[in-house]
């Protein structure tokens, strides 16, 4: 697949993940805000720089540990989404960026942090709403990996990705002024790290 077709495929995935949020916005809030602002595409306003930096560092550390130590124990990486980049090095750098930041990072952040987290938090409060969206995020990844990770691997994936989803929601809502740009960048970097490891056969 060439880079143009890959980009189109990524954009289509973003649109698919945006359908339910868009319909919800039209029904419930289109008179009060634009769709992108409603999702959280707004300027990041950092509340506490120390907490913000520490939480970002923690997320990156969690991604690093997951990619290089946890995943290799339970998952055959030849069967997951990043296997398409295996051993190809810098020749697939652009496809990896598209995959990491648009196809997966952007589409999942729109749905989970831009749509689900904000709606659940508005309805149930931050603590319960953010826990639910984090759990749903973890369960989605667990279902995806169940066939190649087994029961224990799936449980670990649900816990780790669920934690990642929870921290992402916390960073957005408590440290970024409601912007989902912070979690989008972090999500993309996490996927990029995993892809780089596969590109150069590190795992």
PDB file of C-alpha atoms in Angstrom:
ATOM      1  CA  UNK A   1       0.000   0.000   0.000  1.00  0.00           C
ATOM      2  CA  UNK A   2       1.526   3.357  -1.010  1.00  0.00           C
ATOM      3  CA  UNK A   3       1.591   6.332   1.317  1.00  0.00           C
ATOM      4  CA  UNK A   4      -1.335   8.130  -0.354  1.00  0.00           C
ATOM      5  CA  UNK A   5      -3.639   5.112  -0.106  1.00  0.00           C
ATOM      6  CA  UNK A   6      -2.513   4.527   3.462  1.00  0.00           C
ATOM      7  CA  UNK A   7      -3.366   8.131   4.335  1.00  0.00           C
ATOM      8  CA  UNK A   8      -6.801   7.810   2.716  1.00  0.00           C
ATOM      9  CA  UNK A   9      -7.403   4.591   4.652  1.00  0.00           C
ATOM     10  CA  UNK A  10      -6.409   6.334   7.896  1.00  0.00           C
ATOM     11  CA  UNK A  11      -8.724   9.274   7.182  1.00  0.00           C
ATOM     12  CA  UNK A  12     -11.602   6.879   6.454  1.00  0.00           C
ATOM     13  CA  UNK A  13     -10.977   5.175   9.813  1.00  0.00           C
ATOM     14  CA  UNK A  14     -11.044   8.554  11.576  1.00  0.00           C
ATOM     15  CA  UNK A  15     -14.354   9.318   9.867  1.00  0.00           C
ATOM     16  CA  UNK A  16     -15.815   5.949  10.891  1.00  0.00           C
ATOM     17  CA  UNK A  17     -14.815   6.531  14.523  1.00  0.00           C
ATOM     18  CA  UNK A  18     -16.401   9.991  14.285  1.00  0.00           C
ATOM     19  CA  UNK A  19     -19.828   8.910  13.015  1.00  0.00           C
ATOM     20  CA  UNK A  20     -21.464   8.187  16.392  1.00  0.00           C
ATOM     21  CA  UNK A  21     -19.938  11.278  18.063  1.00  0.00           C
ATOM     22  CA  UNK A  22     -21.074  13.437  15.126  1.00  0.00           C
ATOM     23  CA  UNK A  23     -24.657  12.155  15.275  1.00  0.00           C
ATOM     24  CA  UNK A  24     -24.682  12.644  19.055  1.00  0.00           C
ATOM     25  CA  UNK A  25     -23.390  16.215  18.651  1.00  0.00           C
ATOM     26  CA  UNK A  26     -26.029  17.047  16.024  1.00  0.00           C
ATOM     27  CA  UNK A  27     -28.800  15.780  18.287  1.00  0.00           C
ATOM     28  CA  UNK A  28     -27.562  17.218  21.573  1.00  0.00           C
ATOM     29  CA  UNK A  29     -25.198  20.169  21.261  1.00  0.00           C
ATOM     30  CA  UNK A  30     -24.743  21.595  17.771  1.00  0.00           C
ATOM     31  CA  UNK A  31     -26.302  24.920  18.779  1.00  0.00           C
ATOM     32  CA  UNK A  32     -23.831  25.431  21.621  1.00  0.00           C
ATOM     33  CA  UNK A  33     -20.443  24.582  20.076  1.00  0.00           C
ATOM     34  CA  UNK A  34     -18.674  23.417  16.958  1.00  0.00           C
ATOM     35  CA  UNK A  35     -18.129  19.689  16.547  1.00  0.00           C
ATOM     36  CA  UNK A  36     -14.325  19.888  16.921  1.00  0.00           C
ATOM     37  CA  UNK A  37     -14.512  22.066  20.033  1.00  0.00           C
ATOM     38  CA  UNK A  38     -17.151  19.725  21.502  1.00  0.00           C
ATOM     39  CA  UNK A  39     -14.725  16.820  21.012  1.00  0.00           C
ATOM     40  CA  UNK A  40     -11.898  18.707  22.700  1.00  0.00           C
ATOM     41  CA  UNK A  41      -9.874  20.032  19.775  1.00  0.00           C
ATOM     42  CA  UNK A  42      -8.904  23.233  21.502  1.00  0.00           C
ATOM     43  CA  UNK A  43      -5.818  24.937  22.857  1.00  0.00           C
ATOM     44  CA  UNK A  44      -4.093  23.051  25.652  1.00  0.00           C
ATOM     45  CA  UNK A  45      -4.275  25.133  28.820  1.00  0.00           C
ATOM     46  CA  UNK A  46      -1.939  23.540  31.351  1.00  0.00           C
ATOM     47  CA  UNK A  47      -3.199  23.816  34.917  1.00  0.00           C
ATOM     48  CA  UNK A  48      -0.090  22.588  36.751  1.00  0.00           C
ATOM     49  CA  UNK A  49       3.079  22.221  34.670  1.00  0.00           C
ATOM     50  CA  UNK A  50       4.769  19.943  37.207  1.00  0.00           C
ATOM     51  CA  UNK A  51       1.858  17.479  37.302  1.00  0.00           C
ATOM     52  CA  UNK A  52       1.458  17.754  33.537  1.00  0.00           C
ATOM     53  CA  UNK A  53       5.102  16.894  32.815  1.00  0.00           C
ATOM     54  CA  UNK A  54       5.153  14.106  35.414  1.00  0.00           C
ATOM     55  CA  UNK A  55       1.986  12.535  34.023  1.00  0.00           C
ATOM     56  CA  UNK A  56       3.335  12.684  30.460  1.00  0.00           C
ATOM     57  CA  UNK A  57       6.603  11.116  31.607  1.00  0.00           C
ATOM     58  CA  UNK A  58       4.609   8.417  33.424  1.00  0.00           C
ATOM     59  CA  UNK A  59       2.572   7.657  30.299  1.00  0.00           C
ATOM     60  CA  UNK A  60       5.687   7.406  28.142  1.00  0.00           C
ATOM     61  CA  UNK A  61       7.330   5.132  30.729  1.00  0.00           C
ATOM     62  CA  UNK A  62       4.223   2.929  30.820  1.00  0.00           C
ATOM     63  CA  UNK A  63       4.297   2.718  27.008  1.00  0.00           C
ATOM     64  CA  UNK A  64       8.004   1.818  27.047  1.00  0.00           C
ATOM     65  CA  UNK A  65       7.567  -0.929  29.655  1.00  0.00           C
ATOM     66  CA  UNK A  66       4.515  -2.307  27.862  1.00  0.00           C
ATOM     67  CA  UNK A  67       6.191  -2.379  24.450  1.00  0.00           C
ATOM     68  CA  UNK A  68       9.589  -3.734  25.439  1.00  0.00           C
ATOM     69  CA  UNK A  69       8.854  -5.934  28.454  1.00  0.00           C
ATOM     70  CA  UNK A  70       5.179  -6.895  28.744  1.00  0.00           C
ATOM     71  CA  UNK A  71       4.076  -7.430  25.138  1.00  0.00           C
ATOM     72  CA  UNK A  72       7.000  -9.727  24.213  1.00  0.00           C
ATOM     73  CA  UNK A  73       6.074 -12.037  27.119  1.00  0.00           C
ATOM     74  CA  UNK A  74       2.492 -12.615  26.042  1.00  0.00           C
ATOM     75  CA  UNK A  75       2.009 -11.629  22.415  1.00  0.00           C
ATOM     76  CA  UNK A  76       3.407 -12.968  19.184  1.00  0.00           C
ATOM     77  CA  UNK A  77       4.120  -9.627  17.512  1.00  0.00           C
ATOM     78  CA  UNK A  78       4.063 -11.282  14.096  1.00  0.00           C
ATOM     79  CA  UNK A  79       0.261 -11.354  14.399  1.00  0.00           C
ATOM     80  CA  UNK A  80      -0.550  -7.822  15.535  1.00  0.00           C
ATOM     81  CA  UNK A  81      -1.228  -4.626  13.597  1.00  0.00           C
ATOM     82  CA  UNK A  82       2.361  -3.379  13.670  1.00  0.00           C
ATOM     83  CA  UNK A  83       3.689  -6.612  12.108  1.00  0.00           C
ATOM     84  CA  UNK A  84       3.198  -4.990   8.690  1.00  0.00           C
ATOM     85  CA  UNK A  85       6.277  -2.880   9.506  1.00  0.00           C
ATOM     86  CA  UNK A  86       8.462  -5.746  10.753  1.00  0.00           C
ATOM     87  CA  UNK A  87      12.128  -5.446   9.824  1.00  0.00           C
ATOM     88  CA  UNK A  88      11.558  -2.683   7.253  1.00  0.00           C
ATOM     89  CA  UNK A  89      13.462   0.052   9.076  1.00  0.00           C
ATOM     90  CA  UNK A  90      13.319   3.653   7.926  1.00  0.00           C
ATOM     91  CA  UNK A  91      11.645   2.723   4.620  1.00  0.00           C
ATOM     92  CA  UNK A  92       8.285   2.598   6.426  1.00  0.00           C
ATOM     93  CA  UNK A  93       8.739   5.713   8.577  1.00  0.00           C
ATOM     94  CA  UNK A  94       5.951   7.697   6.848  1.00  0.00           C
ATOM     95  CA  UNK A  95       3.464   4.790   6.971  1.00  0.00           C
ATOM     96  CA  UNK A  96       4.308   4.319  10.664  1.00  0.00           C
ATOM     97  CA  UNK A  97       3.633   8.008  11.379  1.00  0.00           C
ATOM     98  CA  UNK A  98       0.289   7.796   9.539  1.00  0.00           C
ATOM     99  CA  UNK A  99      -0.621   4.598  11.383  1.00  0.00           C
ATOM    100  CA  UNK A 100       0.477   5.852  14.811  1.00  0.00           C
ATOM    101  CA  UNK A 101      -0.860   9.392  14.853  1.00  0.00           C
ATOM    102  CA  UNK A 102      -3.863   9.303  12.490  1.00  0.00           C
ATOM    103  CA  UNK A 103      -5.213   5.806  11.883  1.00  0.00           C
ATOM    104  CA  UNK A 104      -5.076   4.630  15.493  1.00  0.00           C
ATOM    105  CA  UNK A 105      -4.102   7.586  17.699  1.00  0.00           C
ATOM    106  CA  UNK A 106      -6.510  10.166  16.303  1.00  0.00           C
ATOM    107  CA  UNK A 107      -9.457   7.859  15.649  1.00  0.00           C
ATOM    108  CA  UNK A 108      -9.318   6.280  19.116  1.00  0.00           C
ATOM    109  CA  UNK A 109      -8.845   9.603  20.908  1.00  0.00           C
ATOM    110  CA  UNK A 110     -11.827  11.097  19.096  1.00  0.00           C
ATOM    111  CA  UNK A 111     -14.049   8.249  20.204  1.00  0.00           C
ATOM    112  CA  UNK A 112     -12.752   7.433  23.681  1.00  0.00           C
ATOM    113  CA  UNK A 113     -11.493  10.744  25.099  1.00  0.00           C
ATOM    114  CA  UNK A 114     -13.301  13.234  22.874  1.00  0.00           C
ATOM    115  CA  UNK A 115     -16.667  11.513  22.901  1.00  0.00           C
ATOM    116  CA  UNK A 116     -17.034   8.817  25.565  1.00  0.00           C
ATOM    117  CA  UNK A 117     -14.961  10.347  28.355  1.00  0.00           C
ATOM    118  CA  UNK A 118     -16.540  13.782  28.063  1.00  0.00           C
ATOM    119  CA  UNK A 119     -20.104  12.461  27.894  1.00  0.00           C
ATOM    120  CA  UNK A 120     -19.587  10.028  30.782  1.00  0.00           C
ATOM    121  CA  UNK A 121     -17.816  12.636  32.925  1.00  0.00           C
ATOM    122  CA  UNK A 122     -20.588  15.166  32.272  1.00  0.00           C
ATOM    123  CA  UNK A 123     -23.201  12.593  33.277  1.00  0.00           C
ATOM    124  CA  UNK A 124     -21.489  10.720  36.128  1.00  0.00           C
ATOM    125  CA  UNK A 125     -18.740  13.015  37.357  1.00  0.00           C
ATOM    126  CA  UNK A 126     -15.020  12.791  36.675  1.00  0.00           C
ATOM    127  CA  UNK A 127     -14.115   9.852  38.907  1.00  0.00           C
ATOM    128  CA  UNK A 128     -16.732   7.368  37.689  1.00  0.00           C
ATOM    129  CA  UNK A 129     -16.890   8.640  34.097  1.00  0.00           C
ATOM    130  CA  UNK A 130     -13.140   8.460  33.615  1.00  0.00           C
ATOM    131  CA  UNK A 131     -12.912   4.983  35.156  1.00  0.00           C
ATOM    132  CA  UNK A 132     -15.623   3.708  32.797  1.00  0.00           C
ATOM    133  CA  UNK A 133     -14.023   5.147  29.665  1.00  0.00           C
ATOM    134  CA  UNK A 134     -10.623   3.775  30.708  1.00  0.00           C
ATOM    135  CA  UNK A 135     -12.142   0.341  31.306  1.00  0.00           C
ATOM    136  CA  UNK A 136     -13.910   0.397  27.927  1.00  0.00           C
ATOM    137  CA  UNK A 137     -10.657   1.424  26.251  1.00  0.00           C
ATOM    138  CA  UNK A 138      -8.875  -1.485  27.944  1.00  0.00           C
ATOM    139  CA  UNK A 139     -11.634  -3.947  27.031  1.00  0.00           C
ATOM    140  CA  UNK A 140     -11.512  -2.909  23.380  1.00  0.00           C
ATOM    141  CA  UNK A 141      -7.799  -3.700  23.245  1.00  0.00           C
ATOM    142  CA  UNK A 142      -8.289  -6.918  25.210  1.00  0.00           C
ATOM    143  CA  UNK A 143     -10.907  -8.155  22.738  1.00  0.00           C
ATOM    144  CA  UNK A 144      -8.622  -7.266  19.836  1.00  0.00           C
ATOM    145  CA  UNK A 145      -5.648  -9.162  21.294  1.00  0.00           C
ATOM    146  CA  UNK A 146      -7.491 -12.128  22.851  1.00  0.00           C
ATOM    147  CA  UNK A 147      -6.812 -14.479  19.957  1.00  0.00           C
ATOM    148  CA  UNK A 148      -3.047 -13.942  20.090  1.00  0.00           C
ATOM    149  CA  UNK A 149      -2.462 -13.147  23.777  1.00  0.00           C
ATOM    150  CA  UNK A 150      -4.383 -15.855  25.652  1.00  0.00           C
ATOM    151  CA  UNK A 151      -6.329 -15.247  28.850  1.00  0.00           C
ATOM    152  CA  UNK A 152      -3.490 -13.940  31.042  1.00  0.00           C
ATOM    153  CA  UNK A 153      -2.059 -11.783  28.277  1.00  0.00           C
ATOM    154  CA  UNK A 154      -5.509 -10.363  27.563  1.00  0.00           C
ATOM    155  CA  UNK A 155      -6.059  -9.486  31.227  1.00  0.00           C
ATOM    156  CA  UNK A 156      -2.687  -7.726  31.372  1.00  0.00           C
ATOM    157  CA  UNK A 157      -3.457  -5.810  28.167  1.00  0.00           C
ATOM    158  CA  UNK A 158      -6.851  -4.734  29.530  1.00  0.00           C
ATOM    159  CA  UNK A 159      -5.259  -3.507  32.754  1.00  0.00           C
ATOM    160  CA  UNK A 160      -2.372  -1.659  31.070  1.00  0.00           C
ATOM    161  CA  UNK A 161      -4.406  -0.054  28.302  1.00  0.00           C
ATOM    162  CA  UNK A 162      -7.198   0.690  30.776  1.00  0.00           C
ATOM    163  CA  UNK A 163      -4.687   2.516  32.981  1.00  0.00           C
ATOM    164  CA  UNK A 164      -3.400   4.349  29.932  1.00  0.00           C
ATOM    165  CA  UNK A 165      -6.948   5.376  29.016  1.00  0.00           C
ATOM    166  CA  UNK A 166      -7.624   6.581  32.564  1.00  0.00           C
ATOM    167  CA  UNK A 167      -4.418   8.645  32.707  1.00  0.00           C
ATOM    168  CA  UNK A 168      -5.169  10.081  29.265  1.00  0.00           C
ATOM    169  CA  UNK A 169      -8.594  11.203  30.463  1.00  0.00           C
ATOM    170  CA  UNK A 170      -7.053  12.727  33.595  1.00  0.00           C
ATOM    171  CA  UNK A 171      -4.405  14.597  31.600  1.00  0.00           C
ATOM    172  CA  UNK A 172      -7.041  16.011  29.243  1.00  0.00           C
ATOM    173  CA  UNK A 173      -9.704  16.956  31.728  1.00  0.00           C
ATOM    174  CA  UNK A 174      -7.633  17.909  34.766  1.00  0.00           C
ATOM    175  CA  UNK A 175      -4.392  19.233  33.282  1.00  0.00           C
ATOM    176  CA  UNK A 176      -5.107  20.352  29.692  1.00  0.00           C
ATOM    177  CA  UNK A 177      -8.254  22.469  29.994  1.00  0.00           C
ATOM    178  CA  UNK A 178     -10.398  19.777  28.362  1.00  0.00           C
ATOM    179  CA  UNK A 179      -8.220  19.532  25.252  1.00  0.00           C
ATOM    180  CA  UNK A 180      -7.677  16.054  23.804  1.00  0.00           C
ATOM    181  CA  UNK A 181      -4.534  17.153  21.969  1.00  0.00           C
ATOM    182  CA  UNK A 182      -2.341  16.035  24.880  1.00  0.00           C
ATOM    183  CA  UNK A 183      -3.683  12.475  24.851  1.00  0.00           C
ATOM    184  CA  UNK A 184      -3.635  12.379  21.047  1.00  0.00           C
ATOM    185  CA  UNK A 185       0.081  13.187  20.970  1.00  0.00           C
ATOM    186  CA  UNK A 186       0.797  10.707  23.779  1.00  0.00           C
ATOM    187  CA  UNK A 187      -1.275   7.989  22.116  1.00  0.00           C
ATOM    188  CA  UNK A 188       0.526   8.564  18.844  1.00  0.00           C
ATOM    189  CA  UNK A 189       3.921   8.422  20.561  1.00  0.00           C
ATOM    190  CA  UNK A 190       2.979   5.157  22.276  1.00  0.00           C
ATOM    191  CA  UNK A 191       1.966   3.575  18.974  1.00  0.00           C
ATOM    192  CA  UNK A 192       5.045   5.036  17.305  1.00  0.00           C
ATOM    193  CA  UNK A 193       7.297   3.467  19.956  1.00  0.00           C
ATOM    194  CA  UNK A 194       5.698   0.059  19.410  1.00  0.00           C
ATOM    195  CA  UNK A 195       6.050   0.412  15.647  1.00  0.00           C
ATOM    196  CA  UNK A 196       9.691   1.496  15.859  1.00  0.00           C
ATOM    197  CA  UNK A 197      10.452  -1.585  17.958  1.00  0.00           C
ATOM    198  CA  UNK A 198       8.935  -3.786  15.249  1.00  0.00           C
ATOM    199  CA  UNK A 199      10.508  -1.826  12.368  1.00  0.00           C
ATOM    200  CA  UNK A 200      13.981  -2.593  13.669  1.00  0.00           C
ATOM    201  CA  UNK A 201      13.194  -6.058  15.081  1.00  0.00           C
ATOM    202  CA  UNK A 202      13.868  -4.920  18.644  1.00  0.00           C
ATOM    203  CA  UNK A 203      11.028  -7.095  19.952  1.00  0.00           C
TER     204      UNK A 203
END
